[in-house]
PDB file of C-alpha atoms in Angstrom:
ATOM      1  CA  MET R  20      39.411 -22.111  -1.042  1.00 46.00           C
ATOM      2  CA  SER R  21      36.662 -19.994  -2.784  1.00 67.00           C
ATOM      3  CA  GLN R  22      33.720 -18.917  -0.781  1.00 82.00           C
ATOM      4  CA  PRO R  23      30.437 -20.710  -1.345  1.00 91.00           C
ATOM      5  CA  LEU R  24      27.733 -18.994  -3.410  1.00 96.00           C
ATOM      6  CA  GLN R  25      25.381 -17.579  -0.810  1.00 98.00           C
ATOM      7  CA  ILE R  26      21.738 -17.955  -1.684  1.00 98.00           C
ATOM      8  CA  VAL R  27      19.047 -16.782   0.680  1.00 98.00           C
ATOM      9  CA  ILE R  28      15.249 -17.628   0.533  1.00 98.00           C
ATOM     10  CA  ALA R  29      13.316 -15.160   2.717  1.00 98.00           C
ATOM     11  CA  LEU R  30      10.056 -16.523   4.096  1.00 98.00           C
ATOM     12  CA  PHE R  31       7.036 -15.010   5.784  1.00 98.00           C
ATOM     13  CA  PRO R  32       3.784 -16.214   7.256  1.00 97.00           C
ATOM     14  CA  GLY R  33       1.386 -17.413   4.602  1.00 97.00           C
ATOM     15  CA  VAL R  34       3.931 -18.323   2.155  1.00 98.00           C
ATOM     16  CA  THR R  35       3.348 -20.937  -0.569  1.00 98.00           C
ATOM     17  CA  HIS R  36       5.754 -23.637   0.061  1.00 98.00           C
ATOM     18  CA  LEU R  37       6.125 -24.940  -3.665  1.00 98.00           C
ATOM     19  CA  ASP R  38       7.141 -21.251  -4.358  1.00 98.00           C
ATOM     20  CA  PHE R  39      10.430 -21.958  -2.439  1.00 98.00           C
ATOM     21  CA  THR R  40      10.615 -25.819  -2.192  1.00 98.00           C
ATOM     22  CA  GLY R  41      10.765 -26.274  -5.941  1.00 98.00           C
ATOM     23  CA  PRO R  42      13.553 -23.721  -6.408  1.00 98.00           C
ATOM     24  CA  HIS R  43      15.210 -24.940  -3.374  1.00 98.00           C
ATOM     25  CA  GLN R  44      15.439 -28.504  -4.843  1.00 98.00           C
ATOM     26  CA  ILE R  45      17.081 -27.169  -7.838  1.00 98.00           C
ATOM     27  CA  LEU R  46      19.500 -24.609  -6.277  1.00 98.00           C
ATOM     28  CA  ARG R  47      20.562 -27.163  -3.491  1.00 97.00           C
ATOM     29  CA  ARG R  48      22.023 -29.205  -6.365  1.00 97.00           C
ATOM     30  CA  LEU R  49      24.180 -26.331  -7.569  1.00 97.00           C
ATOM     31  CA  PRO R  50      27.799 -27.129  -6.907  1.00 96.00           C
ATOM     32  CA  GLY R  51      29.452 -24.566  -4.549  1.00 96.00           C
ATOM     33  CA  ALA R  52      26.127 -23.139  -3.307  1.00 97.00           C
ATOM     34  CA  LYS R  53      24.866 -22.700   0.144  1.00 97.00           C
ATOM     35  CA  VAL R  54      21.140 -22.038   0.413  1.00 98.00           C
ATOM     36  CA  THR R  55      19.772 -20.519   3.619  1.00 98.00           C
ATOM     37  CA  VAL R  56      16.091 -20.450   4.265  1.00 98.00           C
ATOM     38  CA  ALA R  57      15.281 -17.633   6.801  1.00 98.00           C
ATOM     39  CA  SER R  58      12.514 -15.539   8.064  1.00 98.00           C
ATOM     40  CA  LEU R  59      12.173 -12.323   9.980  1.00 98.00           C
ATOM     41  CA  HIS R  60      11.936 -13.857  13.359  1.00 98.00           C
ATOM     42  CA  GLY R  61      13.401 -17.291  12.792  1.00 98.00           C
ATOM     43  CA  GLY R  62      11.894 -20.382  14.431  1.00 98.00           C
ATOM     44  CA  GLU R  63       8.921 -21.762  12.554  1.00 98.00           C
ATOM     45  CA  ILE R  64       6.892 -20.878   9.575  1.00 97.00           C
ATOM     46  CA  GLU R  65       3.641 -22.516   8.438  1.00 96.00           C
ATOM     47  CA  ALA R  66       3.293 -22.853   4.736  1.00 97.00           C
ATOM     48  CA  ASP R  67       0.022 -24.588   3.423  1.00 95.00           C
ATOM     49  CA  GLY R  68      -0.141 -26.916   6.507  1.00 95.00           C
ATOM     50  CA  LEU R  69       3.618 -27.697   6.499  1.00 97.00           C
ATOM     51  CA  ILE R  70       5.822 -26.475   9.249  1.00 97.00           C
ATOM     52  CA  PHE R  71       9.289 -25.368   8.419  1.00 98.00           C
ATOM     53  CA  ALA R  72      11.273 -25.283  11.506  1.00 98.00           C
ATOM     54  CA  ARG R  73      14.676 -24.034  12.909  1.00 98.00           C
ATOM     55  CA  LEU R  74      14.915 -21.130  10.466  1.00 98.00           C
ATOM     56  CA  PRO R  75      17.516 -18.470  11.315  1.00 98.00           C
ATOM     57  CA  LYS R  76      16.641 -14.728  11.398  1.00 98.00           C
ATOM     58  CA  LEU R  77      17.095 -12.730   8.438  1.00 98.00           C
ATOM     59  CA  SER R  78      19.100 -10.199  10.420  1.00 98.00           C
ATOM     60  CA  ASP R  79      21.703 -13.068  11.331  1.00 97.00           C
ATOM     61  CA  VAL R  80      22.432 -13.196   7.442  1.00 97.00           C
ATOM     62  CA  GLU R  81      25.198 -10.833   6.765  1.00 96.00           C
ATOM     63  CA  ALA R  82      24.915 -10.810   2.967  1.00 97.00           C
ATOM     64  CA  CYS R  83      24.100 -12.946   0.008  1.00 98.00           C
ATOM     65  CA  ASP R  84      24.822 -13.426  -3.702  1.00 98.00           C
ATOM     66  CA  VAL R  85      21.306 -14.394  -4.528  1.00 98.00           C
ATOM     67  CA  LEU R  86      18.052 -13.198  -2.732  1.00 98.00           C
ATOM     68  CA  LEU R  87      14.884 -15.271  -3.532  1.00 99.00           C
ATOM     69  CA  VAL R  88      11.508 -13.869  -2.127  1.00 98.00           C
ATOM     70  CA  PRO R  89       8.602 -16.499  -2.788  1.00 98.00           C
ATOM     71  CA  GLY R  90       5.038 -15.504  -2.749  1.00 98.00           C
ATOM     72  CA  GLY R  91       1.661 -16.679  -1.388  1.00 97.00           C
ATOM     73  CA  PHE R  92      -1.452 -15.087   0.162  1.00 96.00           C
ATOM     74  CA  GLY R  93       0.745 -13.979   2.936  1.00 97.00           C
ATOM     75  CA  ALA R  94       2.514 -11.664   0.634  1.00 97.00           C
ATOM     76  CA  THR R  95      -0.071  -8.915   1.450  1.00 97.00           C
ATOM     77  CA  GLY R  96       0.837  -8.901   5.001  1.00 97.00           C
ATOM     78  CA  ALA R  97       4.695  -9.084   4.047  1.00 98.00           C
ATOM     79  CA  MET R  98       4.364  -6.001   1.962  1.00 97.00           C
ATOM     80  CA  ALA R  99       3.006  -4.028   5.028  1.00 97.00           C
ATOM     81  CA  ASN R 100       5.817  -5.580   7.343  1.00 97.00           C
ATOM     82  CA  ARG R 101       8.306  -2.647   7.495  1.00 97.00           C
ATOM     83  CA  ASP R 102      10.939  -4.788   9.439  1.00 98.00           C
ATOM     84  CA  LEU R 103      10.742  -7.517   6.767  1.00 98.00           C
ATOM     85  CA  ILE R 104      10.850  -4.980   4.010  1.00 98.00           C
ATOM     86  CA  ALA R 105      13.909  -3.507   5.583  1.00 98.00           C
ATOM     87  CA  GLU R 106      15.734  -6.796   5.649  1.00 98.00           C
ATOM     88  CA  ILE R 107      14.797  -7.472   1.953  1.00 98.00           C
ATOM     89  CA  ARG R 108      16.114  -4.152   0.980  1.00 98.00           C
ATOM     90  CA  ARG R 109      19.344  -4.854   3.139  1.00 98.00           C
ATOM     91  CA  LEU R 110      20.097  -8.065   1.460  1.00 98.00           C
ATOM     92  CA  ALA R 111      19.086  -6.959  -2.148  1.00 98.00           C
ATOM     93  CA  ASP R 112      21.415  -4.062  -1.814  1.00 97.00           C
ATOM     94  CA  GLY R 113      24.507  -6.232  -1.869  1.00 94.00           C
ATOM     95  CA  ALA R 114      23.222  -9.093  -3.903  1.00 98.00           C
ATOM     96  CA  ARG R 115      24.349  -9.980  -7.330  1.00 97.00           C
ATOM     97  CA  TYR R 116      20.772 -11.155  -8.313  1.00 98.00           C
ATOM     98  CA  VAL R 117      17.415 -10.096  -6.571  1.00 98.00           C
ATOM     99  CA  THR R 118      14.761 -12.612  -7.450  1.00 98.00           C
ATOM    100  CA  SER R 119      11.171 -13.740  -6.662  1.00 98.00           C
ATOM    101  CA  VAL R 120       8.590 -16.284  -7.500  1.00 98.00           C
ATOM    102  CA  CYS R 121       4.783 -15.658  -7.789  1.00 98.00           C
ATOM    103  CA  THR R 122       3.583 -12.798  -5.627  1.00 98.00           C
ATOM    104  CA  GLY R 123       7.111 -12.374  -4.237  1.00 98.00           C
ATOM    105  CA  SER R 124       7.653  -9.832  -6.899  1.00 98.00           C
ATOM    106  CA  LEU R 125       4.927  -7.784  -5.101  1.00 98.00           C
ATOM    107  CA  VAL R 126       7.164  -7.928  -1.929  1.00 98.00           C
ATOM    108  CA  LEU R 127      10.139  -6.748  -4.007  1.00 98.00           C
ATOM    109  CA  GLY R 128       7.925  -3.964  -5.431  1.00 98.00           C
ATOM    110  CA  ALA R 129       6.962  -2.969  -1.875  1.00 98.00           C
ATOM    111  CA  ALA R 130      10.762  -2.698  -1.047  1.00 98.00           C
ATOM    112  CA  GLY R 131      11.063  -0.228  -3.873  1.00 98.00           C
ATOM    113  CA  LEU R 132      13.308  -2.513  -5.947  1.00 98.00           C
ATOM    114  CA  LEU R 133      11.373  -2.882  -9.014  1.00 98.00           C
ATOM    115  CA  LYS R 134      10.737   0.577 -10.413  1.00 98.00           C
ATOM    116  CA  GLY R 135      10.980   0.751 -14.177  1.00 98.00           C
ATOM    117  CA  LYS R 136      11.867  -3.036 -14.183  1.00 98.00           C
ATOM    118  CA  ARG R 137      10.030  -5.824 -16.054  1.00 98.00           C
ATOM    119  CA  ALA R 138       8.637  -8.508 -13.548  1.00 98.00           C
ATOM    120  CA  ALA R 139       6.738 -11.669 -13.591  1.00 98.00           C
ATOM    121  CA  CYS R 140       4.053 -12.479 -11.143  1.00 98.00           C
ATOM    122  CA  HIS R 141       1.029 -14.914 -10.560  1.00 98.00           C
ATOM    123  CA  TRP R 142      -1.530 -14.073 -13.430  1.00 97.00           C
ATOM    124  CA  ALA R 143      -4.287 -13.085 -10.931  1.00 97.00           C
ATOM    125  CA  TRP R 144      -2.077 -10.493  -9.170  1.00 97.00           C
ATOM    126  CA  ARG R 145       0.265  -9.405 -11.967  1.00 97.00           C
ATOM    127  CA  ASP R 146      -1.664  -6.039 -12.626  1.00 97.00           C
ATOM    128  CA  GLN R 147      -0.673  -4.969  -9.127  1.00 98.00           C
ATOM    129  CA  LEU R 148       2.991  -4.765 -10.085  1.00 98.00           C
ATOM    130  CA  ALA R 149       2.222  -1.321 -11.866  1.00 98.00           C
ATOM    131  CA  LEU R 150       1.306   0.169  -8.471  1.00 98.00           C
ATOM    132  CA  PHE R 151       4.944  -0.070  -7.586  1.00 98.00           C
ATOM    133  CA  GLY R 152       6.305   1.363 -10.939  1.00 98.00           C
ATOM    134  CA  ALA R 153       7.185  -2.158 -12.297  1.00 98.00           C
ATOM    135  CA  ILE R 154       6.240  -3.367 -15.713  1.00 98.00           C
ATOM    136  CA  PRO R 155       4.037  -6.456 -15.605  1.00 98.00           C
ATOM    137  CA  ASP R 156       5.564  -9.181 -17.735  1.00 98.00           C
ATOM    138  CA  LEU R 157       3.550 -12.128 -18.888  1.00 97.00           C
ATOM    139  CA  SER R 158       6.567 -14.373 -19.196  1.00 97.00           C
ATOM    140  CA  ARG R 159       6.995 -17.541 -17.105  1.00 97.00           C
ATOM    141  CA  VAL R 160      10.383 -16.227 -16.148  1.00 98.00           C
ATOM    142  CA  ALA R 161      11.288 -12.358 -16.640  1.00 98.00           C
ATOM    143  CA  ARG R 162      14.784 -11.019 -16.595  1.00 97.00           C
ATOM    144  CA  ASP R 163      15.706  -7.344 -16.250  1.00 98.00           C
ATOM    145  CA  GLY R 164      19.274  -6.728 -15.357  1.00 97.00           C
ATOM    146  CA  ARG R 165      20.059  -8.342 -11.969  1.00 98.00           C
ATOM    147  CA  TYR R 166      16.268  -8.924 -11.287  1.00 98.00           C
ATOM    148  CA  ILE R 167      14.965 -12.383 -12.231  1.00 98.00           C
ATOM    149  CA  THR R 168      11.325 -13.051 -11.554  1.00 98.00           C
ATOM    150  CA  GLY R 169       9.082 -16.148 -11.881  1.00 98.00           C
ATOM    151  CA  GLY R 170       5.403 -16.346 -12.613  1.00 98.00           C
ATOM    152  CA  GLY R 171       2.964 -18.237 -10.454  1.00 96.00           C
ATOM    153  CA  VAL R 172       3.983 -21.253  -8.032  1.00 97.00           C
ATOM    154  CA  THR R 173       5.195 -23.952 -10.537  1.00 97.00           C
ATOM    155  CA  ALA R 174       7.042 -21.295 -12.512  1.00 98.00           C
ATOM    156  CA  GLY R 175       9.660 -21.595  -9.603  1.00 98.00           C
ATOM    157  CA  ILE R 176      11.273 -24.677 -11.088  1.00 98.00           C
ATOM    158  CA  ASP R 177      11.704 -22.987 -14.483  1.00 98.00           C
ATOM    159  CA  PHE R 178      12.897 -19.846 -12.699  1.00 98.00           C
ATOM    160  CA  ALA R 179      15.488 -21.804 -10.645  1.00 98.00           C
ATOM    161  CA  LEU R 180      16.923 -23.514 -13.670  1.00 98.00           C
ATOM    162  CA  THR R 181      17.163 -20.146 -15.297  1.00 98.00           C
ATOM    163  CA  VAL R 182      19.169 -18.805 -12.214  1.00 98.00           C
ATOM    164  CA  VAL R 183      21.419 -21.811 -12.378  1.00 98.00           C
ATOM    165  CA  ALA R 184      22.194 -21.354 -16.038  1.00 98.00           C
ATOM    166  CA  GLU R 185      23.000 -17.645 -15.267  1.00 97.00           C
ATOM    167  CA  LEU R 186      25.357 -18.615 -12.403  1.00 97.00           C
ATOM    168  CA  ALA R 187      26.877 -21.820 -13.840  1.00 97.00           C
ATOM    169  CA  GLY R 188      26.121 -22.220 -17.435  1.00 98.00           C
ATOM    170  CA  ASP R 189      23.450 -24.088 -19.517  1.00 98.00           C
ATOM    171  CA  GLU R 190      25.034 -27.426 -19.172  1.00 98.00           C
ATOM    172  CA  MET R 191      24.832 -27.333 -15.442  1.00 98.00           C
ATOM    173  CA  ALA R 192      21.113 -26.151 -15.628  1.00 98.00           C
ATOM    174  CA  GLN R 193      20.468 -29.028 -18.084  1.00 98.00           C
ATOM    175  CA  SER R 194      22.262 -31.559 -15.874  1.00 98.00           C
ATOM    176  CA  ILE R 195      20.179 -30.702 -12.793  1.00 98.00           C
ATOM    177  CA  GLN R 196      17.048 -30.691 -14.850  1.00 98.00           C
ATOM    178  CA  LEU R 197      17.825 -34.264 -16.052  1.00 98.00           C
ATOM    179  CA  ALA R 198      18.886 -35.340 -12.487  1.00 98.00           C
ATOM    180  CA  VAL R 199      15.424 -34.423 -11.163  1.00 98.00           C
ATOM    181  CA  GLU R 200      13.655 -35.611 -14.325  1.00 98.00           C
ATOM    182  CA  TYR R 201      12.009 -32.304 -14.902  1.00 98.00           C
ATOM    183  CA  ALA R 202      10.034 -32.951 -18.191  1.00 98.00           C
ATOM    184  CA  PRO R 203       6.635 -31.417 -17.650  1.00 96.00           C
ATOM    185  CA  ASP R 204       3.882 -33.254 -19.555  1.00 97.00           C
ATOM    186  CA  PRO R 205       0.597 -32.172 -17.778  1.00 96.00           C
ATOM    187  CA  PRO R 206      -2.668 -34.010 -18.457  1.00 97.00           C
ATOM    188  CA  PHE R 207      -4.419 -30.712 -19.327  1.00 97.00           C
ATOM    189  CA  ASN R 208      -3.529 -27.547 -21.166  1.00 97.00           C
ATOM    190  CA  ALA R 209      -5.147 -25.362 -18.430  1.00 97.00           C
ATOM    191  CA  GLY R 210      -2.130 -23.910 -16.789  1.00 97.00           C
ATOM    192  CA  ARG R 211      -2.560 -20.310 -17.974  1.00 96.00           C
ATOM    193  CA  PRO R 212      -5.656 -18.117 -18.308  1.00 96.00           C
ATOM    194  CA  GLU R 213      -4.924 -17.942 -22.109  1.00 96.00           C
ATOM    195  CA  THR R 214      -5.470 -21.621 -22.518  1.00 97.00           C
ATOM    196  CA  ALA R 215      -7.763 -22.757 -19.670  1.00 98.00           C
ATOM    197  CA  PRO R 216     -11.373 -23.671 -20.627  1.00 97.00           C
ATOM    198  CA  GLU R 217     -13.643 -20.658 -20.198  1.00 97.00           C
ATOM    199  CA  ALA R 218     -15.537 -22.306 -17.286  1.00 98.00           C
ATOM    200  CA  VAL R 219     -12.280 -23.185 -15.454  1.00 98.00           C
ATOM    201  CA  LEU R 220     -10.986 -19.777 -15.914  1.00 97.00           C
ATOM    202  CA  ARG R 221     -14.130 -18.211 -14.535  1.00 97.00           C
ATOM    203  CA  ARG R 222     -14.325 -20.580 -11.548  1.00 97.00           C
ATOM    204  CA  VAL R 223     -10.708 -19.880 -10.457  1.00 97.00           C
ATOM    205  CA  SER R 224     -11.039 -16.033 -11.181  1.00 96.00           C
ATOM    206  CA  GLU R 225     -14.153 -16.129  -8.796  1.00 96.00           C
ATOM    207  CA  ILE R 226     -12.026 -17.931  -6.093  1.00 95.00           C
ATOM    208  CA  TYR R 227      -9.109 -15.435  -6.414  1.00 94.00           C
ATOM    209  CA  GLY R 228     -11.459 -12.662  -6.683  1.00 94.00           C
ATOM    210  CA  LYS R 229     -12.790 -12.945  -3.189  1.00 93.00           C
ATOM    211  CA  GLY R 230     -10.839 -10.462  -1.197  1.00 92.00           C
ATOM    212  CA  MET R 231      -8.889  -9.273  -4.031  1.00 95.00           C
ATOM    213  CA  GLU R 232     -10.047  -5.632  -3.618  1.00 95.00           C
ATOM    214  CA  ALA R 233      -8.673  -5.756  -0.178  1.00 95.00           C
ATOM    215  CA  ARG R 234      -5.339  -7.131  -1.262  1.00 95.00           C
ATOM    216  CA  ARG R 235      -5.275  -4.522  -4.028  1.00 96.00           C
ATOM    217  CA  ALA R 236      -5.814  -1.873  -1.597  1.00 96.00           C
ATOM    218  CA  ALA R 237      -3.232  -3.271   0.608  1.00 95.00           C
ATOM    219  CA  ALA R 238      -0.680  -3.171  -2.244  1.00 97.00           C
ATOM    220  CA  LYS R 239      -1.554   0.357  -2.996  1.00 96.00           C
ATOM    221  CA  ARG R 240      -0.979   1.322   0.551  1.00 96.00           C
ATOM    222  CA  ALA R 241       2.465  -0.320   0.439  1.00 96.00           C
ATOM    223  CA  ALA R 242       3.184   1.583  -2.788  1.00 96.00           C
ATOM    224  CA  GLU R 243       2.148   4.881  -1.193  1.00 96.00           C
ATOM    225  CA  ALA R 244       4.595   4.217   1.808  1.00 93.00           C
ATOM    226  CA  LEU R 245       7.585   3.972  -0.550  1.00 90.00           C
TER     227      LEU R 245
END
């Protein structure tokens, strides 16, 4: 009997839950896949007011085929957590694919995994990838060798379908897409800064701008620590 495909999603405090629950919904439907959601200390993680419990420790995961690091405002702290970064490096070392959603790519960058690689990220943080020697990519899903990275939050579903297609072919990815009825038809064309109305872009940019200098400084410190 063949071994299941091991997919590990690494959580940290302050993670955005849709960054990983979206991909989890898709990846769990991949035949032969075992999806493990783990964190540095195990136990509970709060994400946007939801509690995810009974998580194993990352150190208890021997190895994986696919490593996924989601993002969120907690990515700033995750980049500075040397124990977490060490576990991500360890798991990435033996993985077939190293992946992320949203600002999870910054955490991969802090682990020294994206030097010279094209990578996607949430638009408000994308420029910080360059601090780690990565090449910021505007794509919703970016692929560079064994590295597959998704843009902000909802891009995680597109990202996961891309990963499924890579692992099991287009027909399987399309079958899962149909099963979850993923047929986006948003009421507004405001999902990217290039298409959002100017007033909306200004408002959201101001919200994200609060504390951004401190977050950028933290990313710079993480890059200098490599």
